[in-house]
Short mmCIF file of C-alpha atoms in Angstrom, two decimals:
data_model
loop_
_atom_site.label_atom_id
_atom_site.label_comp_id
_atom_site.label_asym_id
_atom_site.label_seq_id
_atom_site.Cartn_x
_atom_site.Cartn_y
_atom_site.Cartn_z
CA UNK A 1 89.86 115.60 94.30
CA UNK A 2 93.28 117.16 94.72
CA UNK A 3 95.78 115.75 97.12
CA UNK A 4 95.15 118.17 99.95
CA UNK A 5 91.43 117.44 99.78
CA UNK A 6 92.10 113.70 99.78
CA UNK A 7 94.33 113.91 102.81
CA UNK A 8 91.92 116.06 104.74
CA UNK A 9 89.04 113.73 103.97
CA UNK A 10 91.02 110.57 104.59
CA UNK A 11 92.71 111.41 107.82
CA UNK A 12 91.21 114.58 109.20
CA UNK A 13 93.45 115.91 111.88
CA UNK A 14 95.56 112.88 111.25
CA UNK A 15 96.83 114.28 108.08
CA UNK A 16 99.75 114.91 110.19
CA UNK A 17 100.89 111.85 108.96
CA UNK A 18 100.28 113.50 106.07
CA UNK A 19 102.96 115.32 107.72
CA UNK A 20 104.27 112.99 105.67
CA UNK A 21 101.35 113.77 103.83
CA UNK A 22 100.83 117.32 104.19
CA UNK A 23 104.23 117.33 103.34
CA UNK A 24 103.60 115.23 100.55
CA UNK A 25 102.87 116.67 97.24
CA UNK A 26 99.67 118.16 98.42
CA UNK A 27 100.13 121.73 97.38
CA UNK A 28 97.23 122.37 95.05
CA UNK A 29 98.64 125.68 93.88
CA UNK A 30 102.16 124.47 93.33
CA UNK A 31 103.69 124.62 89.89
CA UNK A 32 103.96 121.16 88.37
CA UNK A 33 107.42 119.74 87.99
CA UNK A 34 108.73 118.81 84.58
CA UNK A 35 110.83 115.87 83.57
CA UNK A 36 114.38 116.69 82.72
CA UNK A 37 117.96 115.71 82.25
CA UNK A 38 118.64 113.44 85.20
CA UNK A 39 115.38 111.51 85.15
CA UNK A 40 115.70 107.87 86.08
CA UNK A 41 113.41 104.93 85.42
CA UNK A 42 110.16 105.16 87.36
CA UNK A 43 108.59 102.44 89.45
CA UNK A 44 106.10 101.54 86.74
CA UNK A 45 108.81 100.03 84.57
CA UNK A 46 110.85 98.41 87.34
CA UNK A 47 108.05 96.55 89.09
CA UNK A 48 108.69 92.80 89.20
CA UNK A 49 105.99 90.18 88.84
CA UNK A 50 106.05 88.62 92.30
CA UNK A 51 102.85 87.94 94.16
CA UNK A 52 103.73 87.23 97.80
CA UNK A 53 101.05 88.27 100.22
CA UNK A 54 101.59 89.26 103.81
CA UNK A 55 99.18 89.07 106.70
CA UNK A 56 99.03 91.13 109.89
CA UNK A 57 99.26 90.18 113.54
CA UNK A 58 97.59 93.06 115.34
CA UNK A 59 99.56 94.21 118.38
CA UNK A 60 97.16 97.02 119.30
CA UNK A 61 94.06 98.56 117.78
CA UNK A 62 91.61 101.38 118.49
CA UNK A 63 94.46 103.90 118.48
CA UNK A 64 94.09 107.55 117.49
CA UNK A 65 96.42 108.18 114.52
CA UNK A 66 99.46 106.19 115.68
CA UNK A 67 102.45 107.84 114.03
CA UNK A 68 105.41 106.13 115.70
CA UNK A 69 106.33 103.24 118.00
CA UNK A 70 109.41 102.48 120.07
CA UNK A 71 110.33 99.14 121.64
CA UNK A 72 111.64 98.98 125.20
CA UNK A 73 115.04 97.35 125.51
CA UNK A 74 114.31 95.56 128.77
CA UNK A 75 110.71 94.34 128.62
CA UNK A 76 107.89 93.23 126.34
CA UNK A 77 106.72 96.80 126.10
CA UNK A 78 106.06 99.27 123.31
CA UNK A 79 105.45 103.01 123.36
CA UNK A 80 103.09 104.34 120.70
CA UNK A 81 102.91 108.03 119.80
CA UNK A 82 99.47 109.29 118.83
CA UNK A 83 99.41 112.51 116.84
CA UNK A 84 97.12 114.21 119.33
CA UNK A 85 99.96 114.28 121.86
CA UNK A 86 99.62 111.06 123.85
CA UNK A 87 102.21 108.27 124.22
CA UNK A 88 100.46 104.95 124.88
CA UNK A 89 101.97 101.93 126.65
CA UNK A 90 101.53 98.42 125.27
CA UNK A 91 102.69 95.75 127.71
CA UNK A 92 102.59 91.99 127.25
CA UNK A 93 100.10 92.43 124.43
CA UNK A 94 97.72 94.72 126.32
CA UNK A 95 97.26 98.48 126.16
CA UNK A 96 97.45 100.17 129.54
CA UNK A 97 94.72 102.67 130.36
CA UNK A 98 97.22 105.18 131.75
CA UNK A 99 99.47 106.73 129.09
CA UNK A 100 103.21 107.01 129.45
CA UNK A 101 102.99 110.70 128.65
CA UNK A 102 100.17 113.12 127.83
CA UNK A 103 101.29 116.28 126.03
CA UNK A 104 97.92 117.06 124.50
CA UNK A 105 97.68 120.40 126.31
CA UNK A 106 101.10 121.46 124.99
CA UNK A 107 100.84 120.26 121.39
CA UNK A 108 99.49 122.09 118.37
CA UNK A 109 97.48 119.62 116.29
CA UNK A 110 95.74 119.77 112.95
CA UNK A 111 96.70 118.75 109.45
CA UNK A 112 100.44 118.09 109.80
CA UNK A 113 101.12 119.28 113.34
CA UNK A 114 101.15 117.29 116.55
CA UNK A 115 103.26 114.69 118.30
CA UNK A 116 105.27 113.38 115.35
CA UNK A 117 108.03 111.09 116.58
CA UNK A 118 109.78 109.46 119.51
CA UNK A 119 112.98 107.55 120.21
CA UNK A 120 114.48 105.76 123.19
CA UNK A 121 118.08 106.42 124.13
CA UNK A 122 120.32 103.43 123.29
CA UNK A 123 120.90 103.00 127.05
CA UNK A 124 117.21 103.40 127.90
CA UNK A 125 117.17 100.29 130.09
CA UNK A 126 119.58 102.07 132.43
CA UNK A 127 118.95 105.80 131.98
CA UNK A 128 115.23 105.94 131.06
CA UNK A 129 115.75 108.80 128.58
CA UNK A 130 112.91 109.35 126.10
CA UNK A 131 113.07 111.83 123.21
CA UNK A 132 109.98 113.20 121.48
CA UNK A 133 109.32 115.55 118.57
CA UNK A 134 106.21 117.73 118.70
CA UNK A 135 104.64 120.92 117.37
CA UNK A 136 104.15 123.65 119.98
CA UNK A 137 102.53 127.09 119.85
CA UNK A 138 104.96 129.72 118.58
CA UNK A 139 107.52 130.28 121.32
CA UNK A 140 109.35 133.44 122.30
CA UNK A 141 111.59 134.66 119.50
CA UNK A 142 109.53 133.10 116.70
CA UNK A 143 109.19 135.61 113.82
CA UNK A 144 105.81 137.27 113.39
CA UNK A 145 103.48 135.36 111.09
CA UNK A 146 105.17 132.00 111.60
CA UNK A 147 102.92 128.99 112.23
CA UNK A 148 104.41 127.20 115.25
CA UNK A 149 107.59 125.92 116.87
CA UNK A 150 109.34 122.60 116.18
CA UNK A 151 110.29 121.11 119.56
CA UNK A 152 112.67 118.24 120.28
CA UNK A 153 112.48 117.42 123.98
CA UNK A 154 113.78 114.85 126.44
CA UNK A 155 111.77 113.24 129.26
CA UNK A 156 112.70 110.82 132.03
CA UNK A 157 110.67 107.64 132.35
CA UNK A 158 110.06 106.01 135.74
CA UNK A 159 112.01 102.89 136.66
CA UNK A 160 108.96 100.71 136.02
CA UNK A 161 108.82 102.03 132.44
CA UNK A 162 105.14 102.94 132.70
CA UNK A 163 105.06 106.71 133.21
CA UNK A 164 107.15 109.75 132.32
CA UNK A 165 107.23 112.90 134.44
CA UNK A 166 106.00 116.04 132.69
CA UNK A 167 108.23 118.15 134.91
CA UNK A 168 111.28 116.26 133.66
CA UNK A 169 111.02 117.86 130.21
CA UNK A 170 114.27 119.27 128.87
CA UNK A 171 114.14 121.20 125.61
CA UNK A 172 116.88 119.96 123.32
CA UNK A 173 116.16 121.91 120.12
CA UNK A 174 113.56 124.35 118.82
CA UNK A 175 113.12 125.55 115.24
CA UNK A 176 110.63 128.23 114.13
CA UNK A 177 108.25 126.72 111.56
CA UNK A 178 107.05 129.30 109.03
CA UNK A 179 104.16 127.22 107.64
CA UNK A 180 101.83 124.58 109.04
CA UNK A 181 103.02 121.72 106.82
CA UNK A 182 106.20 119.82 105.93
CA UNK A 183 107.02 119.18 109.58
CA UNK A 184 108.74 115.81 109.07
CA UNK A 185 109.11 114.50 112.63
CA UNK A 186 111.22 111.34 112.61
CA UNK A 187 113.88 110.62 115.24
CA UNK A 188 116.39 107.76 115.15
CA UNK A 189 119.53 106.91 117.06
CA UNK A 190 122.23 105.66 114.75
CA UNK A 191 124.71 102.87 115.45
CA UNK A 192 127.17 105.66 116.32
CA UNK A 193 124.96 106.69 119.27
CA UNK A 194 124.07 110.07 117.77
CA UNK A 195 120.50 111.28 117.29
CA UNK A 196 119.33 111.87 113.71
CA UNK A 197 116.46 114.32 113.23
CA UNK A 198 114.38 114.83 110.08
CA UNK A 199 113.38 118.45 109.39
CA UNK A 200 111.06 119.62 106.60
CA UNK A 201 111.63 122.60 104.32
CA UNK A 202 109.31 124.96 106.18
CA UNK A 203 106.12 124.19 104.30
CA UNK A 204 103.74 125.76 101.82
CA UNK A 205 104.70 124.76 98.26
CA UNK A 206 107.73 124.97 95.96
CA UNK A 207 110.02 125.74 98.96
CA UNK A 208 108.98 129.37 98.57
CA UNK A 209 107.16 132.05 100.54
CA UNK A 210 107.32 133.14 104.16
CA UNK A 211 110.37 131.72 105.91
CA UNK A 212 112.01 130.36 102.75
CA UNK A 213 115.41 131.86 102.03
CA UNK A 214 117.13 132.43 98.71
CA UNK A 215 119.64 129.85 97.53
CA UNK A 216 122.18 129.37 94.74
CA UNK A 217 119.70 128.05 92.16
CA UNK A 218 118.13 130.83 90.08
CA UNK A 219 115.79 128.79 87.86
CA UNK A 220 113.36 128.23 90.76
CA UNK A 221 112.88 130.68 93.62
CA UNK A 222 113.73 129.60 97.18
CA UNK A 223 114.63 127.72 99.18
CA UNK A 224 115.55 126.06 102.42
CA UNK A 225 116.34 122.65 100.95
CA UNK A 226 119.46 123.98 99.25
CA UNK A 227 120.54 126.36 102.02
CA UNK A 228 122.65 125.20 104.96
CA UNK A 229 123.72 128.57 106.33
CA UNK A 230 120.59 130.43 107.49
CA UNK A 231 118.41 127.77 109.12
CA UNK A 232 118.11 124.05 109.86
CA UNK A 233 115.15 123.36 107.57
CA UNK A 234 115.08 120.85 104.72
CA UNK A 235 117.74 118.60 106.24
CA UNK A 236 118.66 115.60 108.32
CA UNK A 237 120.37 116.84 111.47
CA UNK A 238 122.86 114.82 113.54
CA UNK A 239 123.42 115.78 117.16
CA UNK A 240 125.01 114.42 120.32
CA UNK A 241 122.61 114.28 123.27
CA UNK A 242 125.21 112.80 125.64
CA UNK A 243 128.25 115.07 125.33
CA UNK A 244 126.91 118.58 125.92
CA UNK A 245 129.77 121.07 126.26
CA UNK A 246 129.36 124.08 128.54
CA UNK A 247 125.84 123.11 129.47
CA UNK A 248 124.54 123.38 125.90
CA UNK A 249 121.32 121.45 125.17
CA UNK A 250 123.22 119.18 122.77
CA UNK A 251 126.61 118.73 121.20
CA UNK A 252 127.69 118.44 117.57
CA UNK A 253 129.80 115.46 116.44
CA UNK A 254 133.23 116.55 115.25
CA UNK A 255 132.81 114.59 112.02
CA UNK A 256 129.58 116.26 110.91
CA UNK A 257 130.22 117.37 107.32
CA UNK A 258 129.97 121.14 107.87
CA UNK A 259 132.06 121.38 111.03
CA UNK A 260 134.77 123.89 110.16
CA UNK A 261 133.03 124.72 106.87
CA UNK A 262 130.49 127.41 105.92
CA UNK A 263 127.10 126.32 107.24
CA UNK A 264 125.35 125.24 110.43
CA UNK A 265 127.19 122.39 112.09
CA UNK A 266 124.09 120.27 112.85
CA UNK A 267 123.41 119.56 109.17
CA UNK A 268 124.22 115.98 108.17
CA UNK A 269 122.50 115.85 104.75
CA UNK A 270 120.26 118.31 102.91
CA UNK A 271 118.09 118.91 99.87
CA UNK A 272 114.90 117.47 101.42
CA UNK A 273 111.30 118.59 101.17
CA UNK A 274 109.54 116.62 103.90
CA UNK A 275 111.59 113.69 105.26
CA UNK A 276 108.71 112.17 107.23
CA UNK A 277 110.39 108.92 108.30
CA UNK A 278 114.02 107.83 108.60
CA UNK A 279 115.37 104.36 109.39
CA UNK A 280 118.68 102.60 109.95
CA UNK A 281 119.59 99.17 108.59
CA UNK A 282 122.91 98.61 110.29
CA UNK A 283 125.00 101.59 109.28
CA UNK A 284 122.82 102.41 106.26
CA UNK A 285 120.42 105.33 106.72
CA UNK A 286 117.26 105.66 104.61
CA UNK A 287 114.77 108.49 104.38
CA UNK A 288 111.48 108.82 102.55
CA UNK A 289 111.16 112.35 101.20
CA UNK A 290 107.57 113.26 100.40
CA UNK A 291 107.19 114.82 96.96
CA UNK A 292 105.04 117.66 95.75
CA UNK A 293 102.85 116.89 92.77
CA UNK A 294 104.45 114.07 90.82
CA UNK A 295 107.04 111.84 92.49
CA UNK A 296 107.81 110.19 95.82
CA UNK A 297 111.32 109.09 96.73
CA UNK A 298 113.42 107.04 99.15
CA UNK A 299 117.03 108.08 99.56
CA UNK A 300 120.06 106.27 100.92
CA UNK A 301 121.61 109.02 102.98
CA UNK A 302 125.30 109.73 103.35
CA UNK A 303 127.10 112.47 105.24
CA UNK A 304 127.19 115.71 103.27
CA UNK A 305 124.79 114.40 100.63
CA UNK A 306 122.57 116.80 98.68
CA UNK A 307 119.30 115.12 97.66
CA UNK A 308 118.14 117.75 95.23
CA UNK A 309 115.03 119.58 96.46
CA UNK A 310 113.95 122.10 95.11
CA UNK A 311 116.11 121.71 92.02
CA UNK A 312 114.54 118.30 91.53
CA UNK A 313 111.56 116.29 92.67
CA UNK A 314 112.81 112.74 92.83
CA UNK A 315 115.20 112.44 89.89
CA UNK A 316 113.22 114.89 87.74
CA UNK A 317 113.66 118.60 87.19
CA UNK A 318 111.29 120.67 89.30
CA UNK A 319 109.73 123.86 87.96
CA UNK A 320 112.04 124.06 84.93
CA UNK A 321 112.47 122.27 81.61
CA UNK A 322 116.12 121.60 82.30
CA UNK A 323 118.18 121.54 85.48
CA UNK A 324 121.68 121.02 86.75
CA UNK A 325 122.93 117.81 88.35
CA UNK A 326 125.35 119.47 90.77
CA UNK A 327 125.87 122.72 92.61
CA UNK A 328 128.27 125.31 91.19
CA UNK A 329 131.87 125.09 92.35
CA UNK A 330 131.28 128.10 94.59
CA UNK A 331 128.74 126.06 96.61
CA UNK A 332 130.60 123.51 98.71
CA UNK A 333 132.98 122.76 95.86
CA UNK A 334 130.32 121.61 93.40
CA UNK A 335 128.49 118.71 95.04
CA UNK A 336 126.41 116.21 93.06
CA UNK A 337 122.64 116.01 93.48
CA UNK A 338 122.07 112.41 94.54
CA UNK A 339 119.40 110.29 92.86
CA UNK A 340 116.90 108.35 94.98
CA UNK A 341 117.18 104.58 95.25
CA UNK A 342 113.39 104.32 94.96
CA UNK A 343 111.12 106.64 93.05
CA UNK A 344 107.45 106.23 92.18
CA UNK A 345 104.82 108.47 90.61
CA UNK A 346 101.51 109.71 91.95
CA UNK A 347 99.51 107.86 89.30
CA UNK A 348 99.60 105.56 86.27
CA UNK A 349 101.79 102.85 87.84
CA UNK A 350 101.30 99.75 89.96
CA UNK A 351 103.52 101.28 92.65
CA UNK A 352 102.02 104.73 93.11
CA UNK A 353 100.68 106.97 95.85
CA UNK A 354 100.75 110.44 97.33
CA UNK A 355 103.09 110.41 100.37
CA UNK A 356 105.91 107.91 100.79
CA UNK A 357 106.23 106.14 104.15
CA UNK A 358 109.73 104.76 104.63
CA UNK A 359 110.04 101.23 105.96
CA UNK A 360 113.20 99.19 106.28
CA UNK A 361 115.01 96.11 105.05
CA UNK A 362 113.25 92.98 106.27
CA UNK A 363 115.65 90.87 108.38
CA UNK A 364 113.16 88.61 110.17
CA UNK A 365 111.93 85.04 109.82
CA UNK A 366 108.13 85.42 109.86
CA UNK A 367 108.03 86.14 106.10
CA UNK A 368 110.92 84.17 104.57
CA UNK A 369 110.23 85.39 101.04
CA UNK A 370 110.82 88.98 102.10
CA UNK A 371 114.28 88.57 103.59
CA UNK A 372 116.55 91.26 102.24
CA UNK A 373 113.72 93.24 100.63
CA UNK A 374 113.10 96.87 101.55
CA UNK A 375 109.46 97.15 102.62
CA UNK A 376 107.73 100.52 102.49
CA UNK A 377 104.33 102.06 101.98
CA UNK A 378 102.34 105.14 101.14
CA UNK A 379 99.84 107.16 103.13
CA UNK A 380 97.21 106.24 100.55
CA UNK A 381 97.84 102.54 101.05
CA UNK A 382 94.42 101.14 100.17
CA UNK A 383 95.37 97.79 101.65
CA UNK A 384 98.75 97.53 99.92
CA UNK A 385 102.38 97.69 100.85
CA UNK A 386 105.40 97.84 98.54
CA UNK A 387 108.77 96.12 98.38
CA UNK A 388 112.02 97.02 96.65
CA UNK A 389 115.07 94.88 95.90
CA UNK A 390 118.22 96.69 97.08
CA UNK A 391 121.04 97.01 94.58
CA UNK A 392 124.57 98.29 94.96
CA UNK A 393 124.08 100.74 92.11
CA UNK A 394 121.16 102.49 90.44
CA UNK A 395 117.46 102.52 91.20
CA UNK A 396 115.93 99.55 93.00
CA UNK A 397 113.22 97.47 91.30
CA UNK A 398 109.89 97.78 93.11
CA UNK A 399 106.71 95.74 93.33
CA UNK A 400 103.35 95.71 95.06
CA UNK A 401 103.24 93.65 98.25
CA UNK A 402 99.58 92.67 98.70
CA UNK A 403 98.04 92.43 102.15
CA UNK A 404 95.74 89.46 102.76
CA UNK A 405 92.07 90.26 102.22
CA UNK A 406 91.12 89.85 105.85
CA UNK A 407 93.75 92.37 106.95
CA UNK A 408 93.81 94.88 104.11
CA UNK A 409 91.18 97.18 105.60
CA UNK A 410 93.45 97.88 108.58
CA UNK A 411 95.88 99.53 106.16
CA UNK A 412 93.71 101.89 104.20
CA UNK A 413 96.27 104.46 105.33
CA UNK A 414 99.85 103.79 106.42
CA UNK A 415 101.57 106.17 108.82
CA UNK A 416 104.86 104.59 109.84
CA UNK A 417 107.05 101.48 110.13
CA UNK A 418 109.47 100.24 112.76
CA UNK A 419 111.73 97.20 112.88
CA UNK A 420 112.35 95.14 116.01
CA UNK A 421 114.38 91.94 116.18
CA UNK A 422 114.35 91.85 112.39
CA UNK A 423 110.55 91.86 112.13
CA UNK A 424 108.65 94.77 110.62
CA UNK A 425 105.77 96.56 112.28
CA UNK A 426 103.42 98.85 110.39
CA UNK A 427 101.25 101.59 111.87
CA UNK A 428 98.11 102.41 109.95
CA UNK A 429 94.38 102.91 110.06
CA UNK A 430 91.15 101.72 108.51
CA UNK A 431 87.45 102.00 109.19
CA UNK A 432 87.94 100.67 112.73
CA UNK A 433 90.65 103.14 113.73
CA UNK A 434 94.40 103.01 114.05
CA UNK A 435 96.59 100.07 114.96
CA UNK A 436 100.06 98.59 115.24
CA UNK A 437 100.58 95.39 113.26
CA UNK A 438 103.44 92.91 112.75
CA UNK A 439 103.96 91.46 109.29
CA UNK A 440 103.76 87.68 108.89
CA UNK A 441 103.38 85.18 106.09
CA UNK A 442 99.90 84.21 104.94
#
């Protein structure tokens, strides 16, 4: 069974999360990547022999492909995004029958499309501003033959925090999506107050085909990951949703790396294939970039960083026997292609999978043995999570983080993580449907 078939069988419409998935290395026709010059040690040789188990406290179950969760700043309340276009409300441990927001009639679903992410404004307790990322039917101005439209929108939530008005929708950003996959979807406010937005490379395979532009790298055709001038695909964007000059839908921070330079000002970092989930640990930004056929990666993101796609998949040459480790001097002065901090293969290793799901550094107290570890997962979880030991330099050692037998079935597939008050929450599904779970010690 190839990866696309696995994802379709495993998650059905939910393969959205294969958004991570679809994104992820699922292109059956794609040319295999080949190892080359800048290859780093893979997870199979860096895995440490530690056997902590974690258990799950279920916060909510019987959910329909829960892909993201946000925690209210002023109440014991969580908002859960279901791929089909519904935002559920969990309050005081119970799920309310009335959703916060129902966009199901406005959202394109299937495989990797749908409601893909949400974030609360840092001042949500006072301003009730909710931001969501969803796939919409192709809007006016979308080129012929394109699949759909990427929409980032803002809604206003009622004072009681229980409903959001549909008529309050304000479109912040739209991007024409040429293909149905590699939609990314993650939103996160940074400690600087700006909104960070993950955007995939436009889909299909190899970063080639309809909607994929030419770039500086001639060894492999395409693509959007290495281009910052023609579109906003294959990047992490950074925008200002508070200071909007001249009535624009958003502003651009003055210190974004391409302000005053050739390129679109919204770009913060680039060279990504399908950055499904992003997360902040203090000022440190992490993204899991879903690979194509061989490797998954987690990157520590810095402003102006180039993370290699489609020159490389992970730290390995893609589509060529040899590859460069930096752009030519004519391209932004010759920038280095940055290695991932975590890389793992699709097979033949203890830490392996098909679509990386970024987690975060554990800062809580419920699992003392995990403090300081970076916890993450894979769409094809099969009852397992993973942990990495952050280092100041080089690739991080990784290990399997087993889930207690009684809880493992709830994580046959992992869709997302969020951190709240230091504790980690994982969104996944098993035979009994989707759920939101908090990690705890066994």
